[in-house]
Amino acid sequence: MAKLKVVLAYSGGLDTSIILKWLQTEYDAEVVTFTADLGQGEEVEPARAKAQMLGIKPENIFIEDVQEEFVRDFVFPMFRANTVYEGQYLLGTSIARPLIAKRQIEIARQVGADAVCHGATGKGNDQVRFELGYYALEPDIRVIAPWREWQFASREQLIDFAEKNQIPIAKDKRGESPFSIDANLLHSSSEGKVLEDPSQEAPEYVHQRTISPEDAPDKPTEITIDFERGDPVAIDGVALSPAALLTKLNELGRDNGIGRLDLVENRFVGMKSRGVYETPGGTILLAAHRGIESITLDGGAMHLKDSIMPRYASLIYNGFWFAPEREMLQALIDKSQEMVSGRVRMKLYKGNATVIGRESEYSLYDEDLVTFEEGSGSYDQRDAAGFIKLNALRLRIAAQRAKKVAR
Amino acid sequence: MAKLKVVLAYSGGLDTSIILKWLQTEYDAEVVTFTADLGQGEEVEPARAKAQMLGIKPENIFIEDVQEEFVRDFVFPMFRANTVYEGQYLLGTSIARPLIAKRQIEIARQVGADAVCHGATGKGNDQVRFELGYYALEPDIRVIAPWREWQFASREQLIDFAEKNQIPIAKDKRGESPFSIDANLLHSSSEGKVLEDPSQEAPEYVHQRTISPEDAPDKPTEITIDFERGDPVAIDGVALSPAALLTKLNELGRDNGIGRLDLVENRFVGMKSRGVYETPGGTILLAAHRGIESITLDGGAMHLKDSIMPRYASLIYNGFWFAPEREMLQALIDKSQEMVSGRVRMKLYKGNATVIGRESEYSLYDEDLVTFEEGSGSYDQRDAAGFIKLNALRLRIAAQRAKKVAR
Amino acid sequence: MAKLKVVLAYSGGLDTSIILKWLQTEYDAEVVTFTADLGQGEEVEPARAKAQMLGIKPENIFIEDVQEEFVRDFVFPMFRANTVYEGQYLLGTSIARPLIAKRQIEIARQVGADAVCHGATGKGNDQVRFELGYYALEPDIRVIAPWREWQFASREQLIDFAEKNQIPIAKDKRGESPFSIDANLLHSSSEGKVLEDPSQEAPEYVHQRTISPEDAPDKPTEITIDFERGDPVAIDGVALSPAALLTKLNELGRDNGIGRLDLVENRFVGMKSRGVYETPGGTILLAAHRGIESITLDGGAMHLKDSIMPRYASLIYNGFWFAPEREMLQALIDKSQEMVSGRVRMKLYKGNATVIGRESEYSLYDEDLVTFEEGSGSYDQRDAAGFIKLNALRLRIAAQRAKKVAR
Amino acid sequence: MAKLKVVLAYSGGLDTSIILKWLQTEYDAEVVTFTADLGQGEEVEPARAKAQMLGIKPENIFIEDVQEEFVRDFVFPMFRANTVYEGQYLLGTSIARPLIAKRQIEIARQVGADAVCHGATGKGNDQVRFELGYYALEPDIRVIAPWREWQFASREQLIDFAEKNQIPIAKDKRGESPFSIDANLLHSSSEGKVLEDPSQEAPEYVHQRTISPEDAPDKPTEITIDFERGDPVAIDGVALSPAALLTKLNELGRDNGIGRLDLVENRFVGMKSRGVYETPGGTILLAAHRGIESITLDGGAMHLKDSIMPRYASLIYNGFWFAPEREMLQALIDKSQEMVSGRVRMKLYKGNATVIGRESEYSLYDEDLVTFEEGSGSYDQRDAAGFIKLNALRLRIAAQRAKKVAR
């Protein structure tokens, strides 16, 4: 009987190394590792040596820089919708999972693997996002979720297993870390332990990629961002690739203390959790995108987008990136962006990302119309009387009824 | 034949004084003035002398402080929904109009007036908001909208009319003002002239009630806000009436450079306009309300609220406060707030209003559940497997179809 | 150690008798039976003797007629929203589950039981509806779902167990029934076996409570239905209690071949299933309710109701009757019904339930307004010009842009 | 100065002939007539002679059969969304107006006309639909709406004008007709006069294109309809063009008394009106389309479609076919239809159009999954336990809070 062949989402860190070894010992599996550079800010290449040391064949080690794909095909489409979950969260973790799941499945097909495996725990959203992605792309794939399966009951047991299996353990990983981190080019998130009491302020040291507003410069930074069809394409007039652009925005955001969020959110699996998110570039981008839409997007289009956004955000948060309803909403959103092009000027200052100017050859803003003086003819103030009268008609009829009934 | 009797929304300023006189001369009307203190920051009592000087009988002069009613019955209900128009605007002007309309109609009934009159122009939203309010409450009321009716074609002609009619004209009102202002306890808005080019930054001097973030103190201010059933009731543990509380928040916001917004928005009457809004207290309140909801509101309830909010915001923006669908949405929103009680701790710093802690005896946040360790029994990680499997089922079936069809 | 005490939803039929016995043998449980008369059309009293025969103590047998509560507190509130799932299904099964769950929990509290148990299978929606109800009302209740737990792998094994345990087996229950039925006062549903191929017409014999349109009388039946605040209160002028009224409508519907539906639907648990539903009275009621709303409900209110209905329907279908968002939507819906009172005249004929007249003292329909002749003054045709002009404004601006850009 | 050149939507009937002449006399306009065959059931060619007789130059007479375009580009896209206004109305009139407006604008460009003109009255929806269409396509077009402009105050004055201008008057047009009709290939509508009292049953003689259910055959008719990507393409296996297919469905519907609707609806201009609609083929098509979707459309996709449908319907009803938000919704809808292909079997009988079977190579229905027996492995009943547990989690937490708070 053939050995089970598993594509593991492998970071090179302690936890996924334990999983790797556990797959070998528990399942007697041939493990294929996939390590993605999503812009998390750590080198990915060291994962190769580590994987080899753990017995993975060179041809079974996949290490890829997917930053451009990540930003172009996942982050930017999401930002076209001004997407925020529960009014605030920019979905930095959620949006990365479908890409990893997709690459794992593609690699599984390439190497003829039977199963995929991820390192997400059994209480979080990420397990759902990974697995919905797997199943949507490869319906009969076998999914292994070690954290839900294995018998380890404590950190000590895990460390014990690691030691027994010659997995190198960095000193600071022996004890429990005071919080856990997820990071990619869009954001960094911190959760757990020291953050578990939502009445207590998050300590400064949990922040990974922003300085605090207090520490930011006393002088504002001004930039321009150019958009084409809803996506940013240049900063200060310099064209940049998607990942390069987001990287640049991250630096600008970091240096100005922009993009911190301390949130209690509702997980798909049913409980509330508290997270500290840092999305420096994304926070600037969201404001800028709203800015360019404000002059290029028709009011009816904008209101429709706004009204479907919460559902779109929940779909991404819950892991339904590959569901047909997400794709339908994307079609609606993309249709709206055809003329969302132009330039936004922003001021960055101690936590604030403020739009201070917007211009576009596609602008729908018409100074003639809006001026207090009577304009060039396209607006006749007397039209407003009829407009109001007919909008009021049903209210008047209802008021007449109320009077009649009250008598 | 009896004289036309008109209840005029009268600020005491030049423009409504001209309207007052115009109603007398053009309609030969008996004018009843209504001057409301909505917290706009100007004395209202001087309007009495001015009205008398323009020939209004004492019994026809109504001057009222409606700040408590305004905040309690209009502002707070709106904030229960975390209401923002087009993603950003806190609706400070929109929410004041229904109250003025309502009082005008009540006074009209009291004094036996046939008509009501407002000073809103023919291009804006306010005419709609006033008149929809009038008609919804008194379907057969006669509405006079001078700006849509009279023949004055320029500022000069208006000033000329004022002079001919002995209306006092402040020196700075002779020329056109560089922008126009609306203000009440919730916000101050600036529009027009110097703001008409949306590519140009709003000059510092248009701001009425906030200092700039740059001018705000270098040291953060921390406060707590207590909520009961969705409404704020105390600051730093001190119970305050609605208007007093909002006044206090305004001071805190002003001093910390909080609540400025430079926006291009879509008017109900069809064109885009650019406004600069300052909502210092409201901006703090919105963040705090989301904060207390984050631990006391069920996820399903929150998502429903978020999804109907844009429609609710548009109804208020468009002037449909007294429409049945606004009342239906309010019933839904109010139902959700029954347990939205507790305390939020906030940090105010140079334009940022940040939630740093939240606690409540009604909290739904459960540390036991969310901890990485296996909790007390209400969550079994293995349940997640089934949860994912069934959520994935339709995606898997669709993926199987895709494979079959591709063959 | 105390015996486990379980409240079982007990129909008195073979399957729940097997469950009863299985609880006794497998769990050594003290079983409390709850048998509800929901209008399913079978006597419930025989369940008493059967339970006693199976060893249930008299004080542990609960048999109740809950038809009035069912219609008043569940069916009618749902019909206020014109609720249909996936465009067609009147939710007859879904709406009964919360009531049963609620009574089981109440009885559990009364008798001091630790657990509740239902007879729904592991592939359907009903298990979800029962259990979400249980948990929402009693969060720490223990739930036993035999069909997901036991080892019986076939009908034969079940029958075998029944025989071994002296459970009486009706002759026609020995083999597999050609389809399964659920029934209550609102509807009867048939599923499974002979209905599993959705390309094949449902056989006439699966229908339980309607004659076919072809068999219905050649002469139409005309009736009137009176509504008060959204609920039906009288037929042909005769006031009836909720259950009596629905019973009467069921007879009228049955006799005229009304209310059959052959549907492939999407289950909450992820697969599609095919059901044949008969909702004779409900089908008449839905049409009648829309009829009375058409003259008494404001357009804005109606459109809001229509837009939230699909979500409301899904909540009920999925078992979230006791969720806060269902209650919020109910608050919205109920608010809208305050003046939905009046009389509807209907024609019933061979499958058709047609509104042919509606009248109400709360009517918003105004013949004067709608007549082709110029009316009494509340509508000035010239107002339409302004109304159109301002509604068109944004479209014109966009068209101007399109021209400019095309150049 | 050049003569005003106007493109008139010309039916050839009395009313639009009066308008034609009025444009000539009142505006001294050069009139261009556009007469469209939309399947209204009257010959359009006679309009040519009539126009010529009224002095229209041959090159200014446009008569076109647009039935195929109408059904393919307007009716079918709308039916992809299962569109009904206010729960019932199939929008037969609304959907025809944009096409007429579009052709008028195209002709105006072709002949260099300055204005367009329609014969819709000032109280209805059609004026809005025409004019929003005009403006959206040609923002600076001049629109002439005679019914809102002219001085004729009664039918007599119109007839008088017609006689003075040698416009032939059919005998039955001298008096007021007992109701007015609009018709095209999708539907026929009747309004006004004898229908103005909504408490009175519509008389049989107002119906134009259906026999009554009572008069329909006692024997059902069975047909199949084939769909491709959401559109019907064949009846009983015979491929038909869009217009030919709808024509065939109309015949089938007419003969079986299908598609009558007696409705009180809310007009965009604010009042309620009562109409009798006959949409025989459309009624069959709606049921059939839902039928094929029921097996080919994913549940998530279906629910999203259902939830946006009311807004889509209102947009069409209100005349916003060419608005960006309608196009965005269409993009969403069209995206969903990619696999909505297959065959539906229907029974037509005395007013009932019933789906009795559906099949498709794209079917998502899986008999294996749904069967009562344990299936082939893609569904494990024990998964349901976890699914329910996590769906219940937030409800349990809320219930725990309720208990705690109640103490």
CSV table of N, CA and C in Angstrom, one decimal, chain B residues 230-323:
chain,number,residue,atom,x,y,z
B,230,GLY,N,-27.4,51.0,25.2
B,230,GLY,CA,-26.9,51.6,23.9
B,230,GLY,C,-26.6,53.1,24.0
B,231,ASP,N,-27.0,53.7,25.0
B,231,ASP,CA,-26.8,55.2,25.1
B,231,ASP,C,-25.8,55.5,26.2
B,232,PRO,N,-24.9,56.5,25.9
B,232,PRO,CA,-23.9,56.9,26.9
B,232,PRO,C,-24.6,57.7,28.0
B,233,VAL,N,-24.2,57.4,29.3
B,233,VAL,CA,-24.9,58.0,30.4
B,233,VAL,C,-23.9,58.7,31.4
B,234,ALA,N,-22.6,58.4,31.2
B,234,ALA,CA,-21.6,59.0,32.2
B,234,ALA,C,-20.3,59.0,31.5
B,235,ILE,N,-19.5,60.1,31.9
B,235,ILE,CA,-18.1,60.2,31.5
B,235,ILE,C,-17.3,60.2,32.8
B,236,ASP,N,-16.3,59.4,32.8
B,236,ASP,CA,-15.4,59.2,34.0
B,236,ASP,C,-16.2,59.0,35.2
B,237,GLY,N,-17.3,58.2,35.1
B,237,GLY,CA,-18.1,57.8,36.2
B,237,GLY,C,-19.1,58.9,36.6
B,238,VAL,N,-19.1,60.0,36.0
B,238,VAL,CA,-20.1,61.1,36.4
B,238,VAL,C,-21.3,61.0,35.4
B,239,ALA,N,-22.4,60.8,36.0
B,239,ALA,CA,-23.7,60.8,35.2
B,239,ALA,C,-24.0,62.1,34.6
B,240,LEU,N,-24.3,62.2,33.4
B,240,LEU,CA,-24.6,63.4,32.7
B,240,LEU,C,-25.9,63.3,31.9
B,241,SER,N,-26.6,64.4,31.8
B,241,SER,CA,-27.8,64.4,30.9
B,241,SER,C,-27.3,64.2,29.4
B,242,PRO,N,-28.2,63.8,28.5
B,242,PRO,CA,-27.7,63.6,27.1
B,242,PRO,C,-27.0,64.8,26.6
B,243,ALA,N,-27.6,66.0,26.7
B,243,ALA,CA,-26.9,67.2,26.1
B,243,ALA,C,-25.6,67.5,26.8
B,244,ALA,N,-25.6,67.4,28.1
B,244,ALA,CA,-24.4,67.7,28.9
B,244,ALA,C,-23.3,66.7,28.5
B,245,LEU,N,-23.7,65.5,28.3
B,245,LEU,CA,-22.7,64.5,28.0
B,245,LEU,C,-22.1,64.8,26.6
B,246,LEU,N,-22.9,65.1,25.7
B,246,LEU,CA,-22.4,65.4,24.3
B,246,LEU,C,-21.5,66.6,24.4
B,247,THR,N,-21.9,67.6,25.2
B,247,THR,CA,-21.2,68.8,25.3
B,247,THR,C,-19.8,68.5,25.9
B,248,LYS,N,-19.7,67.7,26.8
B,248,LYS,CA,-18.5,67.3,27.4
B,248,LYS,C,-17.6,66.5,26.4
B,249,LEU,N,-18.2,65.6,25.7
B,249,LEU,CA,-17.4,64.9,24.7
B,249,LEU,C,-16.9,65.9,23.6
B,250,ASN,N,-17.7,66.9,23.3
B,250,ASN,CA,-17.3,67.9,22.3
B,250,ASN,C,-16.0,68.6,22.8
B,251,GLU,N,-16.0,68.9,24.0
B,251,GLU,CA,-14.8,69.6,24.6
B,251,GLU,C,-13.6,68.7,24.5
B,252,LEU,N,-13.8,67.5,24.9
B,252,LEU,CA,-12.7,66.5,24.9
B,252,LEU,C,-12.2,66.3,23.4
B,253,GLY,N,-13.2,66.2,22.5
B,253,GLY,CA,-12.8,66.0,21.1
B,253,GLY,C,-12.1,67.2,20.6
B,254,ARG,N,-12.7,68.4,20.8
B,254,ARG,CA,-12.1,69.6,20.3
B,254,ARG,C,-10.6,69.8,20.8
B,255,ASP,N,-10.4,69.5,22.1
B,255,ASP,CA,-9.1,69.7,22.6
B,255,ASP,C,-8.0,68.7,22.1
B,256,ASN,N,-8.5,67.6,21.6
B,256,ASN,CA,-7.6,66.6,21.1
B,256,ASN,C,-7.6,66.5,19.5
B,257,GLY,N,-8.2,67.5,18.9
B,257,GLY,CA,-8.1,67.5,17.4
B,257,GLY,C,-8.9,66.4,16.8
B,258,ILE,N,-10.0,65.9,17.4
B,258,ILE,CA,-10.7,64.8,17.0
B,258,ILE,C,-12.0,65.2,16.2
B,259,GLY,N,-12.3,64.4,15.1
B,259,GLY,CA,-13.6,64.6,14.5
B,259,GLY,C,-13.7,65.4,13.3
B,260,ARG,N,-12.6,65.7,12.7
B,260,ARG,CA,-12.6,66.4,11.4
B,260,ARG,C,-12.8,65.4,10.2
B,261,LEU,N,-13.6,65.9,9.3
B,261,LEU,CA,-13.8,65.1,8.1
B,261,LEU,C,-13.9,66.0,6.9
B,262,ASP,N,-13.1,65.7,5.9
B,262,ASP,CA,-13.2,66.4,4.6
B,262,ASP,C,-13.7,65.4,3.6
B,263,LEU,N,-14.9,65.7,3.1
B,263,LEU,CA,-15.7,64.6,2.3
B,263,LEU,C,-16.3,65.2,1.1
B,264,VAL,N,-16.2,64.4,0.0
B,264,VAL,CA,-17.1,64.6,-1.2
B,264,VAL,C,-18.2,63.6,-1.1
B,265,GLU,N,-19.5,64.1,-1.0
B,265,GLU,CA,-20.6,63.2,-0.8
B,265,GLU,C,-21.6,63.4,-1.9
B,266,ASN,N,-22.6,62.4,-1.9
B,266,ASN,CA,-23.6,62.4,-2.9
B,266,ASN,C,-24.9,63.0,-2.3
B,267,ARG,N,-25.3,64.1,-2.7
B,267,ARG,CA,-26.6,64.7,-2.2
B,267,ARG,C,-27.8,63.9,-2.8
B,268,PHE,N,-28.9,64.0,-2.0
B,268,PHE,CA,-30.1,63.3,-2.4
B,268,PHE,C,-30.6,64.0,-3.7
B,269,VAL,N,-30.4,65.2,-3.9
B,269,VAL,CA,-30.9,65.9,-5.1
B,269,VAL,C,-30.0,65.7,-6.3
B,270,GLY,N,-29.0,64.8,-6.2
B,270,GLY,CA,-28.3,64.3,-7.4
B,270,GLY,C,-26.9,64.7,-7.7
B,271,MET,N,-26.4,65.7,-7.0
B,271,MET,CA,-25.0,66.1,-7.4
B,271,MET,C,-24.1,65.8,-6.2
B,272,LYS,N,-22.8,65.8,-6.5
B,272,LYS,CA,-21.8,65.7,-5.5
B,272,LYS,C,-21.5,67.0,-4.9
B,273,SER,N,-21.2,67.0,-3.6
B,273,SER,CA,-20.7,68.3,-3.0
B,273,SER,C,-19.6,68.0,-2.0
B,274,ARG,N,-18.9,69.0,-1.7
B,274,ARG,CA,-17.8,68.8,-0.8
B,274,ARG,C,-18.0,69.5,0.5
B,275,GLY,N,-17.9,68.9,1.6
B,275,GLY,CA,-18.1,69.5,2.9
B,275,GLY,C,-17.0,69.2,3.9
B,276,VAL,N,-16.8,70.1,4.8
B,276,VAL,CA,-15.8,69.8,5.9
B,276,VAL,C,-16.7,69.8,7.2
B,277,TYR,N,-16.6,68.6,7.8
B,277,TYR,CA,-17.4,68.4,9.0
B,277,TYR,C,-16.6,68.3,10.2
B,278,GLU,N,-17.1,68.8,11.3
B,278,GLU,CA,-16.4,68.6,12.6
B,278,GLU,C,-17.4,68.0,13.6
B,279,THR,N,-17.1,66.8,14.0
B,279,THR,CA,-18.0,66.1,14.9
B,279,THR,C,-17.2,65.6,16.1
B,280,PRO,N,-16.6,66.4,16.9
B,280,PRO,CA,-15.7,65.9,17.9
B,280,PRO,C,-16.3,64.9,18.9
B,281,GLY,N,-17.4,65.3,19.5
B,281,GLY,CA,-18.0,64.3,20.5
B,281,GLY,C,-18.5,63.1,19.8
B,282,GLY,N,-19.2,63.3,18.7
B,282,GLY,CA,-19.8,62.2,18.0
B,282,GLY,C,-18.8,61.2,17.5
B,283,THR,N,-17.6,61.6,17.1
B,283,THR,CA,-16.6,60.7,16.7
B,283,THR,C,-16.1,59.8,17.8
B,284,ILE,N,-15.9,60.4,19.0
B,284,ILE,CA,-15.6,59.7,20.2
B,284,ILE,C,-16.7,58.7,20.5
B,285,LEU,N,-17.9,59.2,20.4
B,285,LEU,CA,-19.1,58.4,20.8
B,285,LEU,C,-19.2,57.1,19.9
B,286,LEU,N,-19.0,57.4,18.6
B,286,LEU,CA,-19.1,56.2,17.6
B,286,LEU,C,-18.1,55.1,18.0
B,287,ALA,N,-16.9,55.5,18.2
B,287,ALA,CA,-15.9,54.5,18.6
B,287,ALA,C,-16.2,53.8,19.9
B,288,ALA,N,-16.7,54.6,20.8
B,288,ALA,CA,-17.0,54.0,22.2
B,288,ALA,C,-18.2,53.1,22.0
B,289,HIS,N,-19.2,53.5,21.3
B,289,HIS,CA,-20.4,52.6,21.1
B,289,HIS,C,-20.0,51.3,20.5
B,290,ARG,N,-19.2,51.4,19.4
B,290,ARG,CA,-18.7,50.1,18.8
B,290,ARG,C,-18.0,49.3,19.8
B,291,GLY,N,-17.2,50.0,20.7
B,291,GLY,CA,-16.5,49.3,21.7
B,291,GLY,C,-17.4,48.5,22.7
B,292,ILE,N,-18.4,49.1,23.2
B,292,ILE,CA,-19.2,48.5,24.1
B,292,ILE,C,-20.1,47.4,23.4
B,293,GLU,N,-20.5,47.6,22.2
B,293,GLU,CA,-21.2,46.6,21.4
B,293,GLU,C,-20.3,45.4,21.2
B,294,SER,N,-19.0,45.6,21.1
B,294,SER,CA,-18.1,44.5,20.7
B,294,SER,C,-18.1,43.4,21.8
B,295,ILE,N,-18.4,43.7,23.0
B,295,ILE,CA,-18.4,42.7,24.0
B,295,ILE,C,-19.9,42.3,24.5
B,296,THR,N,-20.9,43.1,24.1
B,296,THR,CA,-22.2,42.9,24.6
B,296,THR,C,-23.2,42.4,23.6
B,297,LEU,N,-22.8,42.6,22.3
B,297,LEU,CA,-23.8,42.3,21.2
B,297,LEU,C,-23.4,41.0,20.6
B,298,ASP,N,-24.4,40.2,20.4
B,298,ASP,CA,-24.2,38.9,19.7
B,298,ASP,C,-23.8,39.1,18.3
B,299,GLY,N,-22.9,38.2,17.8
B,299,GLY,CA,-22.4,38.4,16.4
B,299,GLY,C,-23.5,38.5,15.4
B,300,GLY,N,-24.6,37.6,15.5
B,300,GLY,CA,-25.7,37.7,14.5
B,300,GLY,C,-26.4,39.0,14.6
B,301,ALA,N,-26.6,39.5,15.7
B,301,ALA,CA,-27.2,40.8,15.9
B,301,ALA,C,-26.4,41.9,15.3
B,302,MET,N,-25.1,41.9,15.5
B,302,MET,CA,-24.2,42.9,15.0
B,302,MET,C,-24.1,42.9,13.5
B,303,HIS,N,-24.1,41.7,12.9
B,303,HIS,CA,-24.0,41.6,11.5
B,303,HIS,C,-25.3,42.1,10.8
B,304,LEU,N,-26.4,41.8,11.4
B,304,LEU,CA,-27.7,42.3,10.9
B,304,LEU,C,-27.7,43.8,11.0
B,305,LYS,N,-27.3,44.4,12.1
B,305,LYS,CA,-27.2,45.8,12.3
B,305,LYS,C,-26.3,46.5,11.2
B,306,ASP,N,-25.2,45.9,11.1
B,306,ASP,CA,-24.2,46.4,10.1
B,306,ASP,C,-24.8,46.4,8.7
B,307,SER,N,-25.6,45.4,8.4
B,307,SER,CA,-26.1,45.3,7.0
B,307,SER,C,-27.2,46.2,6.7
B,308,ILE,N,-28.0,46.6,7.7
B,308,ILE,CA,-29.1,47.5,7.4
B,308,ILE,C,-28.6,49.0,7.6
B,309,MET,N,-27.5,49.2,8.2
B,309,MET,CA,-27.1,50.5,8.6
B,309,MET,C,-27.0,51.5,7.4
B,310,PRO,N,-26.4,51.1,6.3
B,310,PRO,CA,-26.3,52.0,5.1
B,310,PRO,C,-27.7,52.5,4.7
B,311,ARG,N,-28.7,51.6,4.8
B,311,ARG,CA,-30.0,52.1,4.4
B,311,ARG,C,-30.6,53.1,5.4
B,312,TYR,N,-30.4,52.8,6.6
B,312,TYR,CA,-30.8,53.6,7.7
B,312,TYR,C,-30.2,55.0,7.6
B,313,ALA,N,-28.9,55.0,7.3
B,313,ALA,CA,-28.1,56.3,7.1
B,313,ALA,C,-28.7,57.1,6.0
B,314,SER,N,-29.0,56.4,4.9
B,314,SER,CA,-29.5,57.1,3.7
B,314,SER,C,-30.9,57.7,4.0
B,315,LEU,N,-31.7,57.0,4.7
B,315,LEU,CA,-33.0,57.5,5.1
B,315,LEU,C,-32.9,58.8,5.9
B,316,ILE,N,-32.0,58.8,6.8
B,316,ILE,CA,-31.8,60.0,7.6
B,316,ILE,C,-31.2,61.1,6.8
B,317,TYR,N,-30.2,60.8,6.0
B,317,TYR,CA,-29.6,61.8,5.1
B,317,TYR,C,-30.6,62.4,4.1
B,318,ASN,N,-31.4,61.5,3.6
B,318,ASN,CA,-32.4,62.0,2.6
B,318,ASN,C,-33.6,62.7,3.2
B,319,GLY,N,-33.7,62.7,4.5
B,319,GLY,CA,-34.9,63.4,5.2
B,319,GLY,C,-36.1,62.5,5.5
B,320,PHE,N,-35.9,61.2,5.6
B,320,PHE,CA,-37.0,60.4,5.8
B,320,PHE,C,-37.1,59.9,7.3
B,321,TRP,N,-36.7,60.8,8.2
B,321,TRP,CA,-36.8,60.4,9.6
B,321,TRP,C,-38.2,60.0,10.0
B,322,PHE,N,-39.2,60.6,9.5
B,322,PHE,CA,-40.6,60.3,10.0
B,322,PHE,C,-41.3,59.3,9.0
B,323,ALA,N,-40.5,58.7,8.2
B,323,ALA,CA,-41.1,57.6,7.3
B,323,ALA,C,-41.2,56.3,8.1
